[in-house]
PDB file of C-alpha atoms in Angstrom:
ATOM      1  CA  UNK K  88       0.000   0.000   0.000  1.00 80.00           C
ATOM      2  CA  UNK K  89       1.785   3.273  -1.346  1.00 85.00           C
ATOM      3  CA  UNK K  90       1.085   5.875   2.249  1.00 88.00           C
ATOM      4  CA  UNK K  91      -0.661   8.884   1.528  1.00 89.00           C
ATOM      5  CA  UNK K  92       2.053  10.910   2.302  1.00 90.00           C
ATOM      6  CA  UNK K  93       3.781  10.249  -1.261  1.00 91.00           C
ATOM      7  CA  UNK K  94       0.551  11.730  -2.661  1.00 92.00           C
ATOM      8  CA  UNK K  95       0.675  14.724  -1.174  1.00 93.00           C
ATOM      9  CA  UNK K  96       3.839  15.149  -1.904  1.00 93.00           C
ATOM     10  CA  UNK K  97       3.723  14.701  -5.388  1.00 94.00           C
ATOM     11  CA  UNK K  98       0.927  16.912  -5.453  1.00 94.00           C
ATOM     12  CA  UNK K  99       2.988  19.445  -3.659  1.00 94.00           C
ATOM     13  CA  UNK K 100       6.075  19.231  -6.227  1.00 94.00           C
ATOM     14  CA  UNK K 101       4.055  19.428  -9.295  1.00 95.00           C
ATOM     15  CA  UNK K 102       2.378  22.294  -7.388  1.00 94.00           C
ATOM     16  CA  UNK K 103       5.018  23.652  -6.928  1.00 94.00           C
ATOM     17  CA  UNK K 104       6.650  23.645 -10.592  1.00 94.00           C
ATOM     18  CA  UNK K 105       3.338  24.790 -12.049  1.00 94.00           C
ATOM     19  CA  UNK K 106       3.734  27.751  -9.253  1.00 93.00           C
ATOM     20  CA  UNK K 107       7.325  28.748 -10.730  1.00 93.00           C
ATOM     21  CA  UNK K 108       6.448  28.079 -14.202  1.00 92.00           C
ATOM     22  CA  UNK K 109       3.837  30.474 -13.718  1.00 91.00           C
ATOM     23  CA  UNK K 110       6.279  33.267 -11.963  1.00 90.00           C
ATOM     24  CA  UNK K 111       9.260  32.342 -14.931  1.00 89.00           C
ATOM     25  CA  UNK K 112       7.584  32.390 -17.836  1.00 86.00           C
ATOM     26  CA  UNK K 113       7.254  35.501 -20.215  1.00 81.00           C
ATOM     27  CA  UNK K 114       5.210  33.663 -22.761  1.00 83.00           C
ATOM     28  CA  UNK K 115       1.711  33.980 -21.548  1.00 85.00           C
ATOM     29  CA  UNK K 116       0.230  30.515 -22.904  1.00 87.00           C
ATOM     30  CA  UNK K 117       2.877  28.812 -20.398  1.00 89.00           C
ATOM     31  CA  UNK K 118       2.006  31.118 -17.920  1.00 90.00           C
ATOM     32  CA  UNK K 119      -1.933  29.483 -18.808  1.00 92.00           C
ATOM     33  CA  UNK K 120      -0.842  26.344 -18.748  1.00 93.00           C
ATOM     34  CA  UNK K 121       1.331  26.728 -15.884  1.00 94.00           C
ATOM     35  CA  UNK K 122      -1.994  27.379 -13.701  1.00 94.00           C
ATOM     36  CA  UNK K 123      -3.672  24.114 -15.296  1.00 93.00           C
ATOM     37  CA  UNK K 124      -0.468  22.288 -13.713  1.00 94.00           C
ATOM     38  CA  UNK K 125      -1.495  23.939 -10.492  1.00 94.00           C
ATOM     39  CA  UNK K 126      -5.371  22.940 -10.546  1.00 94.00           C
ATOM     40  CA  UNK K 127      -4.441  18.993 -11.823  1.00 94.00           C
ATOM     41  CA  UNK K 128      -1.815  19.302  -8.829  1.00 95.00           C
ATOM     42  CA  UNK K 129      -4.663  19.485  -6.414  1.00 95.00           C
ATOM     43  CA  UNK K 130      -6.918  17.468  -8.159  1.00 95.00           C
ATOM     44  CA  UNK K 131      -4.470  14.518  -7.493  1.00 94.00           C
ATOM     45  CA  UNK K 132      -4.078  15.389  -4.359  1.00 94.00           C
ATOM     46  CA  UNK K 133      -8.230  15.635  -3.689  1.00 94.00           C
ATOM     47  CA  UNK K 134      -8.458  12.193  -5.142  1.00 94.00           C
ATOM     48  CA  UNK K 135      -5.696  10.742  -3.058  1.00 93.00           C
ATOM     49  CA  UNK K 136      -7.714  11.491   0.158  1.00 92.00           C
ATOM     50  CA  UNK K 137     -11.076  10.673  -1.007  1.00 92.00           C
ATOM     51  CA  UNK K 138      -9.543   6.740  -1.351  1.00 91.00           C
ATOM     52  CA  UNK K 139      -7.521   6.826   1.752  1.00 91.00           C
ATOM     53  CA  UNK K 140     -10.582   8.443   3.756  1.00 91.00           C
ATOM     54  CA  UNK K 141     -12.949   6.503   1.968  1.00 90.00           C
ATOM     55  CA  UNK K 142     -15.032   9.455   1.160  1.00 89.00           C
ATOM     56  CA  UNK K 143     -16.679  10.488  -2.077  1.00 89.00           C
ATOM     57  CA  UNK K 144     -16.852  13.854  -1.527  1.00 89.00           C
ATOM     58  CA  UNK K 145     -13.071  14.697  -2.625  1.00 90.00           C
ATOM     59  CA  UNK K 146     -13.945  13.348  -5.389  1.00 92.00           C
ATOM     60  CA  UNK K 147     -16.751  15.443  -6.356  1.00 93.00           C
ATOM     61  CA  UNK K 148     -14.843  18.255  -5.920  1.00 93.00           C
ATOM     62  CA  UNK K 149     -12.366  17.660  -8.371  1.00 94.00           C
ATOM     63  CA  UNK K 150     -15.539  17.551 -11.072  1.00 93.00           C
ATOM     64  CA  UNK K 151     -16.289  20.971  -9.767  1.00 94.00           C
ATOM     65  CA  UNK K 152     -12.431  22.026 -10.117  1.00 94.00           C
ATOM     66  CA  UNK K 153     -12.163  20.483 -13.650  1.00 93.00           C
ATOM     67  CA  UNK K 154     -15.129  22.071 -14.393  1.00 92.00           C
ATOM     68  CA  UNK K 155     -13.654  25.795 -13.647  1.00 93.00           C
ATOM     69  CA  UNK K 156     -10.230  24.776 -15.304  1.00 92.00           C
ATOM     70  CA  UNK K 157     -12.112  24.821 -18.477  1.00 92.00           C
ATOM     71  CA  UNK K 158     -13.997  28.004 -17.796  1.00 93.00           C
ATOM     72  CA  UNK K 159     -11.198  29.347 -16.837  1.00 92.00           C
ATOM     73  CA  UNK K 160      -8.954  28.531 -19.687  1.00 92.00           C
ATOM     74  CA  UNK K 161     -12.008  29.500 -22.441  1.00 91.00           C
ATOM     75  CA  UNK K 162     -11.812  33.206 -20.422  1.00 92.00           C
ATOM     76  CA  UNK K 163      -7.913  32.864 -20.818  1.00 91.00           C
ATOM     77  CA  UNK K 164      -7.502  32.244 -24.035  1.00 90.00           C
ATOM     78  CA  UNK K 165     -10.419  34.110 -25.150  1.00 90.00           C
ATOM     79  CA  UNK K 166      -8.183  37.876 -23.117  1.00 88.00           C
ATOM     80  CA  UNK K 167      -4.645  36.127 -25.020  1.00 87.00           C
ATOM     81  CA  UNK K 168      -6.725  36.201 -28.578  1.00 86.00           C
ATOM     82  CA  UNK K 169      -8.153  40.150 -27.904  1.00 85.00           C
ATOM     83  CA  UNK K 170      -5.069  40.843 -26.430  1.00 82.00           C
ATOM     84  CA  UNK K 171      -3.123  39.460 -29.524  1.00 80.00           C
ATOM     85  CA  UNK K 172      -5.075  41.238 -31.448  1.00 79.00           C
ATOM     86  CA  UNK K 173      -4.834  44.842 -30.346  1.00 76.00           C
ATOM     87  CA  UNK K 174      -0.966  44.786 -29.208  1.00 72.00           C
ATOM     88  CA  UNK K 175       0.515  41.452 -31.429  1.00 71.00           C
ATOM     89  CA  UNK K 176       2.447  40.615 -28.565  1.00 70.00           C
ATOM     90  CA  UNK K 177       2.101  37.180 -25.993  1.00 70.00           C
ATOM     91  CA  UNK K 178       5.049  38.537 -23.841  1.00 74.00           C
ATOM     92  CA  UNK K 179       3.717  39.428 -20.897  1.00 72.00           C
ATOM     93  CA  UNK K 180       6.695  42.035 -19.812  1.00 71.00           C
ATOM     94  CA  UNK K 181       5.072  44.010 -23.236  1.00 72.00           C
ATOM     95  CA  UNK K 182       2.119  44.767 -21.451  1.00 72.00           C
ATOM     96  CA  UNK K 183       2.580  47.801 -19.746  1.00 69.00           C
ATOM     97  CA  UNK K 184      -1.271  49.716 -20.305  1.00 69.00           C
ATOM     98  CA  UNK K 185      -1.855  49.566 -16.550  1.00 68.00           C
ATOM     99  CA  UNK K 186       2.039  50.993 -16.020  1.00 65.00           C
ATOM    100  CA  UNK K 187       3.196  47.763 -14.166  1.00 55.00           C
TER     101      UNK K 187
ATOM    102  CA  UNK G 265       6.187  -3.932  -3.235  1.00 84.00           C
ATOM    103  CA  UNK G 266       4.292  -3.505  -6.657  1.00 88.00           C
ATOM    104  CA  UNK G 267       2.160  -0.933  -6.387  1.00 88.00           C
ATOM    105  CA  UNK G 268       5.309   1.026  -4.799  1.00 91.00           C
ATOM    106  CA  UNK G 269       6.890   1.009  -8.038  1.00 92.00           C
ATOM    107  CA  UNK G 270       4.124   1.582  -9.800  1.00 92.00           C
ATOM    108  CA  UNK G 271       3.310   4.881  -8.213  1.00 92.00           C
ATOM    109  CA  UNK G 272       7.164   5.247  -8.305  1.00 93.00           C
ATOM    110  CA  UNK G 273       7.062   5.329 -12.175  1.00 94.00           C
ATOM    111  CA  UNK G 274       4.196   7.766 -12.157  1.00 93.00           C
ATOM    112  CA  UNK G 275       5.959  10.193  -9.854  1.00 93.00           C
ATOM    113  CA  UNK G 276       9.142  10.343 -11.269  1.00 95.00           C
ATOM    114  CA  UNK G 277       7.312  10.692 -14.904  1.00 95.00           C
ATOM    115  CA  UNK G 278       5.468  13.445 -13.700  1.00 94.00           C
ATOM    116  CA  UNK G 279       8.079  15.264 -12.266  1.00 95.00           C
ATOM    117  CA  UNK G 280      10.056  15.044 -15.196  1.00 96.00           C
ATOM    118  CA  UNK G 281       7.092  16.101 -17.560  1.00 95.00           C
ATOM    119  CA  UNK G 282       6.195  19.127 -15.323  1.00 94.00           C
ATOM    120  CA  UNK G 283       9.462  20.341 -15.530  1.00 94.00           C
ATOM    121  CA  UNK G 284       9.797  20.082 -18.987  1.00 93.00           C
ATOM    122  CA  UNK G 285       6.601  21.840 -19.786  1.00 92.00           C
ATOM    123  CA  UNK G 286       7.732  24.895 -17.975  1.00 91.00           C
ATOM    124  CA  UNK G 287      10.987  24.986 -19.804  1.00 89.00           C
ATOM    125  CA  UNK G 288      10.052  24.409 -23.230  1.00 88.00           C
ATOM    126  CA  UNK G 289      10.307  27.341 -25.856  1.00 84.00           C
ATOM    127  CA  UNK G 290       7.894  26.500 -27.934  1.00 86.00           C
ATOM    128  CA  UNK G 291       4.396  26.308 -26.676  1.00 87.00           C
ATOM    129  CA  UNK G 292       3.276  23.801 -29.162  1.00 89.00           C
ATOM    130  CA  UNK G 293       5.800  21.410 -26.962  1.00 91.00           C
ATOM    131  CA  UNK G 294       5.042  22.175 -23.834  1.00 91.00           C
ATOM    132  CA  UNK G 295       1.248  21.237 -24.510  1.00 93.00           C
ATOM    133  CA  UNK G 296       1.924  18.254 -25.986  1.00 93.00           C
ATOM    134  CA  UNK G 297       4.193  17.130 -22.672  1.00 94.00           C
ATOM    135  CA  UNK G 298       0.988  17.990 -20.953  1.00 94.00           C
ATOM    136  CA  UNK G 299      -0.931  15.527 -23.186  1.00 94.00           C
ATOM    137  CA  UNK G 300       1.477  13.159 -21.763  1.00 94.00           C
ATOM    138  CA  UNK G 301       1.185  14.409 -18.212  1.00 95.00           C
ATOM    139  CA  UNK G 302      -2.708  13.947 -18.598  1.00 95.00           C
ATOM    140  CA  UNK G 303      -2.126  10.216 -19.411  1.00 95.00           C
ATOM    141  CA  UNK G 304       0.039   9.795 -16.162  1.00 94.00           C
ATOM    142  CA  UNK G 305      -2.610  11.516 -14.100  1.00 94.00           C
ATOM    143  CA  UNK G 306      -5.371   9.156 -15.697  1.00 94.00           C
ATOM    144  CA  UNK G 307      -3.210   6.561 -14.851  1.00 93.00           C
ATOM    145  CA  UNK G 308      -2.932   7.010 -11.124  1.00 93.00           C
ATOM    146  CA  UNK G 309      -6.574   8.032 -10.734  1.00 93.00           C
ATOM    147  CA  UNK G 310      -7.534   4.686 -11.956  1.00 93.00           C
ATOM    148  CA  UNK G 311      -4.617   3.604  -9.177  1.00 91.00           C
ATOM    149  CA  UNK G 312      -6.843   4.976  -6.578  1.00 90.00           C
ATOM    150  CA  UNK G 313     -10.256   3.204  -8.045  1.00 89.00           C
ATOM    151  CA  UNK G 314     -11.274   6.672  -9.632  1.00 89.00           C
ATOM    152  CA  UNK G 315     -12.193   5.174 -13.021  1.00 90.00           C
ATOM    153  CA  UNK G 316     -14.422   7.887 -13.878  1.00 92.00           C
ATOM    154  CA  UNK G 317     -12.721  10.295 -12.849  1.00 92.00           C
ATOM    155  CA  UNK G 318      -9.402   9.023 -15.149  1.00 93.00           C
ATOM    156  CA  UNK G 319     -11.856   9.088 -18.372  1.00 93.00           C
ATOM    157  CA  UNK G 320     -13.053  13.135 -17.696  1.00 92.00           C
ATOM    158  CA  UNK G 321      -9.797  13.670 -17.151  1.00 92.00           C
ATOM    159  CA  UNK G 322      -8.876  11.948 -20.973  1.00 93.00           C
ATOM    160  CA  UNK G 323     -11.917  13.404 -22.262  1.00 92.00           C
ATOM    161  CA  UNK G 324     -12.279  17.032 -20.790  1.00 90.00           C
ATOM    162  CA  UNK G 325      -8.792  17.559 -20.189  1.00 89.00           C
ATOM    163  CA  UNK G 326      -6.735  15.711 -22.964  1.00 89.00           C
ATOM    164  CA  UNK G 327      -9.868  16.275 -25.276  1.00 90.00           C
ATOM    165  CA  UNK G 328     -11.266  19.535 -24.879  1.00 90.00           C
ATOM    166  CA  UNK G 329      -8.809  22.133 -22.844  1.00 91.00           C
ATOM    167  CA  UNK G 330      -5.479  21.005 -24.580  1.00 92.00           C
ATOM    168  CA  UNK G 331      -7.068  21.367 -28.074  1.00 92.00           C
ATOM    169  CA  UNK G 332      -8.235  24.632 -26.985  1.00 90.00           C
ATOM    170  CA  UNK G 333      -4.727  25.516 -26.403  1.00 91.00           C
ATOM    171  CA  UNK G 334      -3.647  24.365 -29.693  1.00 91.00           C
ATOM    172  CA  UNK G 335      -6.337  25.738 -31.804  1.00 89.00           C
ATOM    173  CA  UNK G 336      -5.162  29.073 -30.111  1.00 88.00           C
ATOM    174  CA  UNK G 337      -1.980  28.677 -30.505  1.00 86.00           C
ATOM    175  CA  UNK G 338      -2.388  27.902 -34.172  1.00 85.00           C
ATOM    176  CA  UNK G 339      -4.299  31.392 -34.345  1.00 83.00           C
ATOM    177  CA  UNK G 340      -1.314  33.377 -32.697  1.00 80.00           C
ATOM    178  CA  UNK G 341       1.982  34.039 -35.038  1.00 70.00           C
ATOM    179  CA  UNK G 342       4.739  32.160 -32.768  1.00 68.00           C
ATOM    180  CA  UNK G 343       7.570  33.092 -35.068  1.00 68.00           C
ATOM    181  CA  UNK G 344       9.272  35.944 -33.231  1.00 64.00           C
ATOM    182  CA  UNK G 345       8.365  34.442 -29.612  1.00 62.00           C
ATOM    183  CA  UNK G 346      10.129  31.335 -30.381  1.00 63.00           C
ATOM    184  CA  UNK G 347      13.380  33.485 -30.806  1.00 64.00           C
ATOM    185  CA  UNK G 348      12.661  35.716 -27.544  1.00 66.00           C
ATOM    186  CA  UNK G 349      14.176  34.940 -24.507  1.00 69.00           C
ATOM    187  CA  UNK G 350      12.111  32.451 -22.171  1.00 71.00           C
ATOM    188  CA  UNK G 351      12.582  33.432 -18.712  1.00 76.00           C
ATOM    189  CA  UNK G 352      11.623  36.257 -17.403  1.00 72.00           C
ATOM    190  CA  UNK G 353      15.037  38.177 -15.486  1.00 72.00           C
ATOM    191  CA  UNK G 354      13.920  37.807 -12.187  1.00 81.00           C
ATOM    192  CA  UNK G 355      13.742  33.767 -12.282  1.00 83.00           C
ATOM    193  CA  UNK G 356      15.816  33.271  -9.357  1.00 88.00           C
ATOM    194  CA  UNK G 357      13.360  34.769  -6.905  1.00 90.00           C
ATOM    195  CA  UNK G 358      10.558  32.676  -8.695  1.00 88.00           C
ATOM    196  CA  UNK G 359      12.506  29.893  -7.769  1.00 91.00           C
ATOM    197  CA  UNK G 360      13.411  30.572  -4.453  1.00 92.00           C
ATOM    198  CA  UNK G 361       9.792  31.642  -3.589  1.00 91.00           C
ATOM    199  CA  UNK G 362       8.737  28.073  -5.012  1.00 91.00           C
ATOM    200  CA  UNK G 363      11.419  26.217  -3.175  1.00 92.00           C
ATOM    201  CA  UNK G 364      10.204  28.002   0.203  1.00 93.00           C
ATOM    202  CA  UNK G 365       6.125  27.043  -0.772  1.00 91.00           C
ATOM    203  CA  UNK G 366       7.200  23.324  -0.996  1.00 92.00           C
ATOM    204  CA  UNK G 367       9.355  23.326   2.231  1.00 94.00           C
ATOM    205  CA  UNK G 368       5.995  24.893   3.798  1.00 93.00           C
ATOM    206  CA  UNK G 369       4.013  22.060   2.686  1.00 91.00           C
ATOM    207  CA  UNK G 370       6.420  19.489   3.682  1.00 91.00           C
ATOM    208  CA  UNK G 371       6.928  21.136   6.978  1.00 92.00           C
ATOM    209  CA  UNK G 372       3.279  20.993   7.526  1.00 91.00           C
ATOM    210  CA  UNK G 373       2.907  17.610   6.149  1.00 89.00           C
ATOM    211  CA  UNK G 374       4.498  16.403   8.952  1.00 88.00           C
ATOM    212  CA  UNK G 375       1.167  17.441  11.641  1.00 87.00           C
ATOM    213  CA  UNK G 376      -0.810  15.142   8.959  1.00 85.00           C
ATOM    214  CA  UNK G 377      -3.003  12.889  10.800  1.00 84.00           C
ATOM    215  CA  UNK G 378      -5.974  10.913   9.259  1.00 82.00           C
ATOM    216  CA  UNK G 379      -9.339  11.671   9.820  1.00 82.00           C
ATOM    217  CA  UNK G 380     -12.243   9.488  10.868  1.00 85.00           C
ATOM    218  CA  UNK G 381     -12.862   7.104   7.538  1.00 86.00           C
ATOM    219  CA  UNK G 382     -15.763   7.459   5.734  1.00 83.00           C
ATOM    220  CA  UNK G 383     -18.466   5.121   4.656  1.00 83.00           C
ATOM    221  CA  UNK G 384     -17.579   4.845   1.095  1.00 84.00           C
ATOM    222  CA  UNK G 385     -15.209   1.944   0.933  1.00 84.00           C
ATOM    223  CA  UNK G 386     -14.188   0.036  -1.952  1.00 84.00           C
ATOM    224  CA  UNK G 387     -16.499  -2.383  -1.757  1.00 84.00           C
ATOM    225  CA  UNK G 388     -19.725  -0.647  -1.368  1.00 84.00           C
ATOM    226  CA  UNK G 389     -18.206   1.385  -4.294  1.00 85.00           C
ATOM    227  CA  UNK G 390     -17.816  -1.469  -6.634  1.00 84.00           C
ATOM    228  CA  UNK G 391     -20.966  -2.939  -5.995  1.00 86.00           C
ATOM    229  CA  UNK G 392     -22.823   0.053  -7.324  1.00 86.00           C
ATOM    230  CA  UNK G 393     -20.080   1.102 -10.007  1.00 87.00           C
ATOM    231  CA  UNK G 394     -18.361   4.264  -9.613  1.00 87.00           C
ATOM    232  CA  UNK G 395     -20.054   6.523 -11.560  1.00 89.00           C
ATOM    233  CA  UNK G 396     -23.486   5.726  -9.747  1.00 91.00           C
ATOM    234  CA  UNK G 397     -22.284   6.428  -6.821  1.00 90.00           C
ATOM    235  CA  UNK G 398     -20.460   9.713  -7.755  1.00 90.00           C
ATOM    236  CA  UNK G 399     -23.626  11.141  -9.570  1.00 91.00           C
ATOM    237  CA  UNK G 400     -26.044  10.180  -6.602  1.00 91.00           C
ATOM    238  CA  UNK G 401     -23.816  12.120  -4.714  1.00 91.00           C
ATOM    239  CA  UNK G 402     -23.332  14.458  -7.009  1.00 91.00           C
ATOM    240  CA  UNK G 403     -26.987  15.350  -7.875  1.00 93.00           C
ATOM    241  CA  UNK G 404     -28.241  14.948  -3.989  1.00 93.00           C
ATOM    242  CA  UNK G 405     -25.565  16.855  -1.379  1.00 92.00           C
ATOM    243  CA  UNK G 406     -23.907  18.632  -3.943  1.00 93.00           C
ATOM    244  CA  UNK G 407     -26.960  19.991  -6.171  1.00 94.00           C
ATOM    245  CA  UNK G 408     -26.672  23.525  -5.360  1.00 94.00           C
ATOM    246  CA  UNK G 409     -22.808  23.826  -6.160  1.00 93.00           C
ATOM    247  CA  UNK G 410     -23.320  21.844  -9.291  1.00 93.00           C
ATOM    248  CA  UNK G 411     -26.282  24.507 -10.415  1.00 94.00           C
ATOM    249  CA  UNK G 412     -23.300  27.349  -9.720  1.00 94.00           C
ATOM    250  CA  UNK G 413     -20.937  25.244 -11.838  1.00 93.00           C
ATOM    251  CA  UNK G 414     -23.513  25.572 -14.839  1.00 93.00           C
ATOM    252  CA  UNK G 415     -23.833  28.912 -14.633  1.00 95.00           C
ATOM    253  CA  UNK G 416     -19.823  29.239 -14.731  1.00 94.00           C
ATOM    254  CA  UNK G 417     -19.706  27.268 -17.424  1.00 93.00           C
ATOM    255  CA  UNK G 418     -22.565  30.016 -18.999  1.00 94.00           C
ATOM    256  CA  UNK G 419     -20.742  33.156 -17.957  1.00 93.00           C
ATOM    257  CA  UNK G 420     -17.398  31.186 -19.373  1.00 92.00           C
ATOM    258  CA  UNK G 421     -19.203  30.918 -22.827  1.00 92.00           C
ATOM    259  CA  UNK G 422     -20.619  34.261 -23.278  1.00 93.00           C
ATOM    260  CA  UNK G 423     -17.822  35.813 -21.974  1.00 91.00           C
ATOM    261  CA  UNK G 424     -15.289  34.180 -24.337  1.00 89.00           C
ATOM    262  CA  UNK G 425     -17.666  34.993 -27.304  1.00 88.00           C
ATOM    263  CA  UNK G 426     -17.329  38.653 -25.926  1.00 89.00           C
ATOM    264  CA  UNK G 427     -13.714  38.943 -25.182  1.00 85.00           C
ATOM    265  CA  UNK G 428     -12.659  37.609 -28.270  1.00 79.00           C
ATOM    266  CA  UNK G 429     -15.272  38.705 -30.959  1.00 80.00           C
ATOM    267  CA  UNK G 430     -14.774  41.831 -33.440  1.00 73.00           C
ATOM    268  CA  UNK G 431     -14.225  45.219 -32.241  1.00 69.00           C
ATOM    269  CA  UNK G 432     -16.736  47.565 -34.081  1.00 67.00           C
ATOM    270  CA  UNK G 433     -14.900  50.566 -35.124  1.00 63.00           C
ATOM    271  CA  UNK G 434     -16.194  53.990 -35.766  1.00 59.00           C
ATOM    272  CA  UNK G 435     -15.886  53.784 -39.684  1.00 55.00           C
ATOM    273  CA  UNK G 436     -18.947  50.670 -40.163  1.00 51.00           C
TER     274      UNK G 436
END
């Protein structure tokens, strides 16, 4: 029986990487796909304690987390198409309208 | 012993795909590592007896999100980006800020204690199928969360149609 400890902390590395793919990346599709690391991260995670607590519950939530990944990637790549089409750029240290 | 190195395999896969999906210049790559990333995941969620959970994540993930991706990428000019440089100039922080999240969690895996088990064990599982029992569950406790998730999934829609349709100018 693998413990549930190696779960977590899988789900904690990959976490992890998807947080500092996120923070390196200039190119904003990585940056996008860096958060869908994040959100499968946890979903492993979420499943990983619904079979070691014997509880269905965690696994519910991780429809209702896969179901906002792909909201939230249609919004995403929906801003990086307008985006792309008023500036031509996916860099994200070329975006300077707010003055960041 | 077995299933030890069978999660082994998936870990160490994963790792290695994560990391190369962040590092990749070309997006194009790094989605198609996280095709392979999806399989892995599919594959250990049908290691902890969530079969239906491994085909929505083939189906929605591998399916419908990552072709997403593509179709935008294959919209967007990635000539001149594949040139640029990758990183942004600050990476080190990124890193270290990273490295200091995962000690956190490791730290504070350490308190981890079980909670009192549920009443959902494998066997009552299997003798009503997975799916059956996730839907019941699903469409009783969890109906009012899983309206809200529809109407995401509506805002998500229109929204996209109105972020990324035409801009009327002043000249039509």
């Amino acid at each position: 029986m693998v413990p549930l400890n190696w779960y977590i902390e899988l789900s904690a590395i990959i976490f992890t990487i998807g947080a500092v793919g996120f923070l390196i990346r200039r190119n904003i599709m990585i940056m996008l796909i860096s958060i869908e690391l994040m959100l499968n991260s946890v979903n492993i995670s979420l499943v990983a304690f619904s079979h070691y607590l014997q509880d269905i519950r965690g696994q519910v939530l991780v429809l209702f987390i896969i179901t906002v990944a792909a909201s939230e990637a249609a919004i995403g790549l929906a801003i990086v198409v307008a985006m792309f089409k008023n500036k031509a750029v996916l860099h994200t240290d070329e975006i300077m309208e707010m003055k960041g | 012993m077995l299933p030890k190195l069978y999660f082994g395999y998936f870990s160490i896969v994963m790792v290695v795909i994560s990391l190369l999906i962040i590092t990749r210049k070309n997006p194009v790559h790094s989605i198609l590592w996280m095709l392979a990333l999806f399989f892995h995941i599919a594959g250990l969620y049908l290691f902890l007896n969530a079969e239906f959970l491994a085909a929505v994540q083939l189906i929605l993930y591998a399916g419908a999100i990552l072709v997403l991706f593509l179709f935008v990428i294959m919209m967007l000019n990635l000539k001149e980006e594949v040139l640029d440089d990758r990183f942004s100039g600050d990476w080190p922080i990124a890193v270290f800020v990273g490295g200091t999240i995962l000690v956190l969690i490791l730290i504070a895996l350490i308190a981890l204690t079980q909670g009192p088990l549920g009443s959902y064990t494998i066997q009552a599982i299997q003798a009503e199928t997975h799916a059956k029992v996730l839907g019941r569950v699903l469409y009783t406790e969890y109906l009012f969360p899983f309206e809200i998730a529809s109407l995401i999934l509506l805002i998500a829609v229109v929204g996209a149609m109105v972020l990324a349709k035409k801009r009327r100018t002043e000249e039509d």
